[in-house]
């Protein structure tokens, strides 16, 4: 083991004792397919995964804003994730970090791991004893990897689809996972999935730096459910932007953001409701009434809530207009 690897392991607390790399007590049989990737346009880094194993995201996906993203799988040693990030944070390249992990692990031949850093550099490893079909492809700013697959075409399909996909990083990660499943994916079937995306710079505000963190712990169609959650996440991002606009009394921006959220998730009564509130606050009472009526018909508790918004200023309408709102009917 090189001196810098030993020093990093020692500082991180993983040189000795249970839980360090190579300790069989920490291995988990999470055979799966995954992708790590860097988006040069935004600087975002992400990792996404699907497996026939409960709560795959809790042990396979690791990422830190401004540092990198890691997927650790096959016979998983979960310490690979935080330890790889520790080494990247210390200035090591993904290749150096991967070499350090493998040198410190007496069971590296059963591991599969991929690392991407904030500069888009990538390293990956598939151990010789990973259960076939197993393999990986390192591309420009990404790596796809899989083991215990039904076919050996999985990682090729993932790479092709990721490279040709359009949209934001979340969309391209999803497309790669879906390509794997079209190639039959995990020979055992499906159970859980996860996606984790972080920003390229660490602001010290984790609620900002963690761009997306979604998990499907146990589901008959985890990729379908993960895609639904990503869509919902996008809708609520617009809701959050609408709330921020309301805080600054920018009713036009609030109306625009709430409307975008509603279009992404039209069955959500709360999104419709806050769109209606934004319209009313912008003086567009007539336009708001059908939306209020739709919400009140779906759940009368929203009618009970509405007058309570007036005293703190969340709904700024005259008593006459409030009465019109409360009497709105489908």
Short mmCIF file of C-alpha atoms in Angstrom, two decimals:
data_model
loop_
_atom_site.label_atom_id
_atom_site.label_comp_id
_atom_site.label_asym_id
_atom_site.label_seq_id
_atom_site.Cartn_x
_atom_site.Cartn_y
_atom_site.Cartn_z
CA UNK A 1 0.00 0.00 0.00
CA UNK A 2 1.41 3.41 -0.93
CA UNK A 3 2.12 5.97 1.77
CA UNK A 4 -0.53 8.42 0.67
CA UNK A 5 -3.19 5.66 0.56
CA UNK A 6 -2.29 4.54 4.08
CA UNK A 7 -2.32 8.12 5.33
CA UNK A 8 -5.73 8.84 3.80
CA UNK A 9 -7.19 5.64 5.22
CA UNK A 10 -5.74 6.39 8.64
CA UNK A 11 -7.13 9.92 8.71
CA UNK A 12 -10.52 8.71 7.53
CA UNK A 13 -10.64 6.05 10.24
CA UNK A 14 -10.80 3.07 7.88
CA UNK A 15 -7.43 1.43 8.33
CA UNK A 16 -8.28 -0.88 11.17
CA UNK A 17 -11.35 -2.29 12.84
CA UNK A 18 -14.70 -3.50 11.49
CA UNK A 19 -16.08 -1.70 8.47
CA UNK A 20 -12.85 -1.04 6.56
CA UNK A 21 -12.44 -2.09 2.95
CA UNK A 22 -12.00 -5.83 2.66
CA UNK A 23 -13.97 -6.69 5.80
CA UNK A 24 -16.48 -9.32 4.59
CA UNK A 25 -18.94 -8.30 7.32
CA UNK A 26 -19.73 -5.10 5.41
CA UNK A 27 -20.33 -6.75 2.02
CA UNK A 28 -23.85 -6.66 0.60
CA UNK A 29 -24.87 -8.65 -2.51
CA UNK A 30 -26.17 -5.66 -4.47
CA UNK A 31 -25.75 -6.92 -8.03
CA UNK A 32 -27.03 -4.21 -10.28
CA UNK A 33 -26.54 -1.71 -13.09
CA UNK A 34 -25.65 1.93 -12.58
CA UNK A 35 -24.21 5.08 -14.13
CA UNK A 36 -22.07 7.94 -12.81
CA UNK A 37 -21.79 11.08 -14.90
CA UNK A 38 -20.63 14.70 -15.06
CA UNK A 39 -22.59 17.39 -16.89
CA UNK A 40 -20.13 19.91 -18.38
CA UNK A 41 -22.88 22.48 -18.98
CA UNK A 42 -24.01 22.74 -15.37
CA UNK A 43 -21.11 21.14 -13.49
CA UNK A 44 -23.58 18.77 -11.86
CA UNK A 45 -22.49 15.23 -11.01
CA UNK A 46 -24.87 12.32 -10.65
CA UNK A 47 -25.26 8.63 -9.99
CA UNK A 48 -28.27 6.46 -10.75
CA UNK A 49 -28.91 2.78 -10.12
CA UNK A 50 -31.45 -0.07 -10.27
CA UNK A 51 -31.23 -3.49 -8.62
CA UNK A 52 -33.20 -6.49 -7.48
CA UNK A 53 -32.29 -5.58 -3.90
CA UNK A 54 -34.12 -3.60 -1.24
CA UNK A 55 -33.14 0.08 -0.82
CA UNK A 56 -30.30 0.04 -3.33
CA UNK A 57 -29.77 3.79 -3.02
CA UNK A 58 -28.80 3.54 0.64
CA UNK A 59 -25.53 1.73 -0.11
CA UNK A 60 -24.68 2.15 -3.82
CA UNK A 61 -25.11 5.88 -4.53
CA UNK A 62 -22.71 8.45 -3.05
CA UNK A 63 -22.06 12.06 -4.05
CA UNK A 64 -20.81 15.34 -2.63
CA UNK A 65 -21.15 18.78 -4.20
CA UNK A 66 -17.90 20.10 -5.60
CA UNK A 67 -16.23 16.72 -5.09
CA UNK A 68 -17.66 13.82 -7.09
CA UNK A 69 -20.08 10.92 -7.39
CA UNK A 70 -19.53 7.22 -6.76
CA UNK A 71 -21.36 3.96 -7.45
CA UNK A 72 -20.18 0.96 -5.44
CA UNK A 73 -21.86 -2.37 -6.18
CA UNK A 74 -21.57 -6.12 -6.79
CA UNK A 75 -20.53 -7.52 -3.37
CA UNK A 76 -20.72 -4.03 -1.93
CA UNK A 77 -18.40 -2.56 0.64
CA UNK A 78 -20.31 0.65 1.46
CA UNK A 79 -17.13 2.34 2.75
CA UNK A 80 -15.97 2.65 -0.88
CA UNK A 81 -18.40 5.55 -1.30
CA UNK A 82 -17.39 7.89 1.52
CA UNK A 83 -13.73 6.87 1.27
CA UNK A 84 -13.56 7.66 -2.45
CA UNK A 85 -15.14 11.06 -1.80
CA UNK A 86 -12.64 11.66 1.02
CA UNK A 87 -9.74 11.03 -1.35
CA UNK A 88 -11.23 13.23 -4.08
CA UNK A 89 -11.73 15.98 -1.51
CA UNK A 90 -8.05 15.65 -0.61
CA UNK A 91 -7.11 16.38 -4.23
CA UNK A 92 -6.67 12.86 -5.58
CA UNK A 93 -7.86 11.97 -9.07
CA UNK A 94 -10.52 9.28 -9.60
CA UNK A 95 -7.77 6.94 -10.86
CA UNK A 96 -5.72 7.50 -7.69
CA UNK A 97 -8.78 7.12 -5.48
CA UNK A 98 -9.79 3.89 -7.20
CA UNK A 99 -6.28 2.50 -6.94
CA UNK A 100 -6.25 3.30 -3.23
CA UNK A 101 -9.57 1.56 -2.67
CA UNK A 102 -8.47 -1.58 -4.49
CA UNK A 103 -5.05 -1.74 -2.82
CA UNK A 104 -6.68 -1.54 0.60
CA UNK A 105 -9.27 -4.22 -0.18
CA UNK A 106 -8.42 -7.92 -0.01
CA UNK A 107 -11.72 -8.66 -1.77
CA UNK A 108 -11.37 -6.19 -4.67
CA UNK A 109 -12.02 -8.97 -7.19
CA UNK A 110 -15.70 -9.11 -6.13
CA UNK A 111 -16.22 -5.33 -6.23
CA UNK A 112 -17.54 -3.10 -8.97
CA UNK A 113 -17.10 0.64 -8.58
CA UNK A 114 -17.15 3.82 -10.66
CA UNK A 115 -16.03 7.33 -9.72
CA UNK A 116 -16.45 10.72 -11.41
CA UNK A 117 -15.07 13.99 -10.05
CA UNK A 118 -15.92 17.68 -10.41
CA UNK A 119 -13.57 17.99 -13.39
CA UNK A 120 -15.35 15.20 -15.27
CA UNK A 121 -12.53 12.68 -14.82
CA UNK A 122 -13.71 9.07 -14.50
CA UNK A 123 -12.38 5.74 -13.25
CA UNK A 124 -14.07 2.34 -12.98
CA UNK A 125 -13.35 -1.22 -11.93
CA UNK A 126 -15.06 -4.58 -12.45
CA UNK A 127 -13.52 -7.36 -10.39
CA UNK A 128 -12.65 -10.68 -12.02
CA UNK A 129 -15.03 -12.54 -9.68
CA UNK A 130 -18.08 -10.33 -10.26
CA UNK A 131 -20.91 -12.63 -11.32
CA UNK A 132 -21.40 -12.70 -15.11
CA UNK A 133 -22.64 -11.03 -17.09
CA UNK A 134 -20.50 -8.17 -15.77
CA UNK A 135 -18.62 -5.26 -17.27
CA UNK A 136 -18.29 -1.51 -17.61
CA UNK A 137 -17.59 1.22 -20.15
CA UNK A 138 -15.86 4.50 -19.35
CA UNK A 139 -16.85 7.32 -21.70
CA UNK A 140 -16.38 11.06 -21.87
CA UNK A 141 -17.40 12.23 -18.41
CA UNK A 142 -19.33 9.08 -17.48
CA UNK A 143 -19.12 5.40 -16.67
CA UNK A 144 -21.77 2.68 -16.95
CA UNK A 145 -21.37 -0.64 -15.14
CA UNK A 146 -23.39 -3.77 -14.49
CA UNK A 147 -23.09 -7.25 -13.03
CA UNK A 148 -25.34 -10.31 -12.70
CA UNK A 149 -27.09 -9.24 -15.90
CA UNK A 150 -29.15 -11.49 -18.12
CA UNK A 151 -27.18 -10.29 -21.15
CA UNK A 152 -23.70 -8.91 -21.74
CA UNK A 153 -25.19 -6.15 -23.91
CA UNK A 154 -26.44 -4.08 -20.97
CA UNK A 155 -23.55 -1.68 -20.44
CA UNK A 156 -23.07 -1.09 -24.17
CA UNK A 157 -26.74 -0.14 -24.48
CA UNK A 158 -26.47 2.17 -21.48
CA UNK A 159 -23.47 3.98 -22.92
CA UNK A 160 -25.08 4.44 -26.34
CA UNK A 161 -28.32 5.78 -24.93
CA UNK A 162 -26.61 8.13 -22.49
CA UNK A 163 -24.38 9.61 -25.17
CA UNK A 164 -27.29 10.21 -27.56
CA UNK A 165 -29.85 11.37 -24.99
CA UNK A 166 -31.10 14.94 -24.71
CA UNK A 167 -32.33 16.88 -21.71
CA UNK A 168 -30.90 17.58 -18.29
CA UNK A 169 -28.61 15.23 -16.39
CA UNK A 170 -31.50 13.54 -14.57
CA UNK A 171 -33.18 12.72 -17.88
CA UNK A 172 -30.00 11.28 -19.38
CA UNK A 173 -29.34 9.16 -16.29
CA UNK A 174 -32.89 7.80 -16.46
CA UNK A 175 -32.54 7.03 -20.16
CA UNK A 176 -29.40 5.01 -19.44
CA UNK A 177 -31.16 2.96 -16.76
CA UNK A 178 -34.13 2.35 -19.03
CA UNK A 179 -31.79 1.18 -21.79
CA UNK A 180 -30.34 -1.38 -19.38
CA UNK A 181 -33.79 -2.69 -18.56
CA UNK A 182 -34.71 -3.03 -22.22
CA UNK A 183 -31.72 -5.40 -22.44
CA UNK A 184 -33.40 -7.44 -19.65
CA UNK A 185 -31.19 -5.93 -16.92
CA UNK A 186 -30.66 -7.79 -13.65
CA UNK A 187 -31.26 -11.49 -14.25
CA UNK A 188 -33.25 -11.63 -10.99
CA UNK A 189 -35.64 -8.83 -11.97
CA UNK A 190 -36.30 -5.38 -10.46
CA UNK A 191 -36.93 -4.06 -6.97
CA UNK A 192 -35.43 -0.65 -6.14
CA UNK A 193 -33.82 2.35 -7.82
CA UNK A 194 -32.25 5.68 -6.94
CA UNK A 195 -30.89 8.88 -8.43
CA UNK A 196 -28.57 11.35 -6.69
CA UNK A 197 -27.36 14.60 -8.31
CA UNK A 198 -25.20 17.27 -6.69
CA UNK A 199 -23.91 20.64 -7.86
CA UNK A 200 -20.41 21.25 -9.13
CA UNK A 201 -19.63 23.73 -6.36
CA UNK A 202 -20.11 23.32 -2.63
CA UNK A 203 -21.88 26.38 -1.22
CA UNK A 204 -22.14 24.99 2.30
CA UNK A 205 -25.92 24.87 1.88
CA UNK A 206 -26.81 21.19 1.39
CA UNK A 207 -30.42 21.99 0.53
CA UNK A 208 -29.06 23.88 -2.50
CA UNK A 209 -26.09 21.67 -3.32
CA UNK A 210 -28.11 18.44 -3.39
CA UNK A 211 -29.92 18.99 -6.67
CA UNK A 212 -31.90 15.73 -6.63
CA UNK A 213 -32.02 12.84 -4.18
CA UNK A 214 -34.77 10.31 -4.91
CA UNK A 215 -35.16 6.67 -3.94
CA UNK A 216 -37.60 3.90 -4.74
CA UNK A 217 -37.01 1.40 -1.98
CA UNK A 218 -39.30 -1.47 -3.04
CA UNK A 219 -41.55 -1.46 -6.12
CA UNK A 220 -42.59 -3.82 -8.93
CA UNK A 221 -41.61 -1.14 -11.50
CA UNK A 222 -38.86 0.87 -9.80
CA UNK A 223 -37.72 2.67 -12.95
CA UNK A 224 -41.25 3.74 -13.83
CA UNK A 225 -41.73 4.97 -10.29
CA UNK A 226 -38.37 6.74 -10.31
CA UNK A 227 -39.29 8.56 -13.52
CA UNK A 228 -42.59 9.61 -11.93
CA UNK A 229 -40.74 10.96 -8.89
CA UNK A 230 -38.27 12.88 -11.08
CA UNK A 231 -41.22 14.52 -12.85
CA UNK A 232 -42.78 15.36 -9.49
CA UNK A 233 -39.46 16.74 -8.29
CA UNK A 234 -39.36 19.06 -11.28
CA UNK A 235 -42.90 20.22 -10.57
CA UNK A 236 -42.11 20.99 -6.95
CA UNK A 237 -38.99 22.88 -8.01
CA UNK A 238 -41.39 25.24 -9.79
CA UNK A 239 -43.56 25.33 -6.66
CA UNK A 240 -40.55 26.33 -4.58
CA UNK A 241 -39.69 29.04 -7.10
CA UNK A 242 -43.29 30.25 -6.89
CA UNK A 243 -43.10 30.40 -3.11
CA UNK A 244 -39.88 32.43 -3.35
CA UNK A 245 -41.56 34.82 -5.77
CA UNK A 246 -44.49 35.24 -3.37
CA UNK A 247 -42.06 36.12 -0.59
CA UNK A 248 -40.78 38.97 -2.77
CA UNK A 249 -44.31 40.03 -3.81
CA UNK A 250 -43.56 39.11 -7.43
CA UNK A 251 -47.02 37.82 -8.27
CA UNK A 252 -46.34 37.52 -12.00
CA UNK A 253 -43.35 35.24 -11.41
CA UNK A 254 -45.34 33.26 -8.83
CA UNK A 255 -48.17 32.78 -11.30
CA UNK A 256 -45.70 31.63 -13.96
CA UNK A 257 -43.96 29.13 -11.66
CA UNK A 258 -47.14 27.71 -10.13
CA UNK A 259 -48.61 27.33 -13.59
CA UNK A 260 -45.54 25.42 -14.76
CA UNK A 261 -45.82 23.12 -11.73
CA UNK A 262 -49.48 22.48 -12.43
CA UNK A 263 -48.79 21.57 -16.04
CA UNK A 264 -46.17 19.04 -14.97
CA UNK A 265 -48.48 17.46 -12.41
CA UNK A 266 -52.08 18.43 -13.23
CA UNK A 267 -53.70 16.01 -10.80
CA UNK A 268 -52.16 17.68 -7.75
CA UNK A 269 -54.79 19.89 -6.10
CA UNK A 270 -52.26 21.85 -4.07
CA UNK A 271 -50.44 22.96 -7.20
CA UNK A 272 -53.71 24.10 -8.74
CA UNK A 273 -54.61 25.89 -5.52
CA UNK A 274 -51.43 27.97 -5.29
CA UNK A 275 -51.71 28.80 -8.96
CA UNK A 276 -55.18 30.15 -8.21
CA UNK A 277 -53.83 32.14 -5.25
CA UNK A 278 -51.12 33.66 -7.44
CA UNK A 279 -53.73 34.68 -10.03
CA UNK A 280 -55.90 36.27 -7.35
CA UNK A 281 -52.95 38.14 -5.90
CA UNK A 282 -52.17 39.46 -9.38
CA UNK A 283 -55.69 40.87 -9.56
CA UNK A 284 -56.87 38.18 -12.00
CA UNK A 285 -59.85 37.10 -9.94
CA UNK A 286 -61.94 35.89 -12.89
CA UNK A 287 -59.10 33.65 -14.08
CA UNK A 288 -58.60 32.26 -10.56
CA UNK A 289 -62.21 31.27 -9.92
CA UNK A 290 -62.31 28.09 -12.08
CA UNK A 291 -59.12 26.89 -10.41
CA UNK A 292 -60.45 27.55 -6.92
CA UNK A 293 -63.66 25.78 -7.88
CA UNK A 294 -61.75 22.72 -9.10
CA UNK A 295 -59.78 22.51 -5.86
CA UNK A 296 -62.80 23.05 -3.58
CA UNK A 297 -64.70 20.32 -5.44
CA UNK A 298 -61.79 17.94 -4.93
CA UNK A 299 -61.35 18.63 -1.23
CA UNK A 300 -63.53 21.11 0.75
CA UNK A 301 -60.78 21.64 3.31
CA UNK A 302 -59.12 24.00 0.84
CA UNK A 303 -62.18 26.28 1.12
CA UNK A 304 -61.77 26.25 4.90
CA UNK A 305 -58.10 27.17 4.55
CA UNK A 306 -58.59 30.06 2.13
CA UNK A 307 -59.79 32.82 4.54
CA UNK A 308 -56.90 31.95 6.84
CA UNK A 309 -54.45 33.12 4.17
CA UNK A 310 -55.74 36.70 4.31
CA UNK A 311 -54.49 37.92 7.74
CA UNK A 312 -50.81 36.95 7.15
CA UNK A 313 -50.96 38.37 3.62
CA UNK A 314 -50.66 35.18 1.58
CA UNK A 315 -53.93 36.06 -0.14
CA UNK A 316 -54.38 39.78 -0.84
CA UNK A 317 -57.95 40.30 -1.98
CA UNK A 318 -60.87 42.47 -0.95
CA UNK A 319 -63.64 41.03 1.26
CA UNK A 320 -65.90 41.02 -1.79
CA UNK A 321 -63.44 39.08 -3.90
CA UNK A 322 -62.79 36.66 -1.04
CA UNK A 323 -66.52 35.95 -0.93
CA UNK A 324 -66.51 35.31 -4.70
CA UNK A 325 -63.61 32.90 -4.28
CA UNK A 326 -65.30 31.01 -1.46
CA UNK A 327 -68.47 30.70 -3.51
CA UNK A 328 -66.65 29.43 -6.58
CA UNK A 329 -68.31 26.33 -7.94
CA UNK A 330 -67.48 23.92 -10.79
#
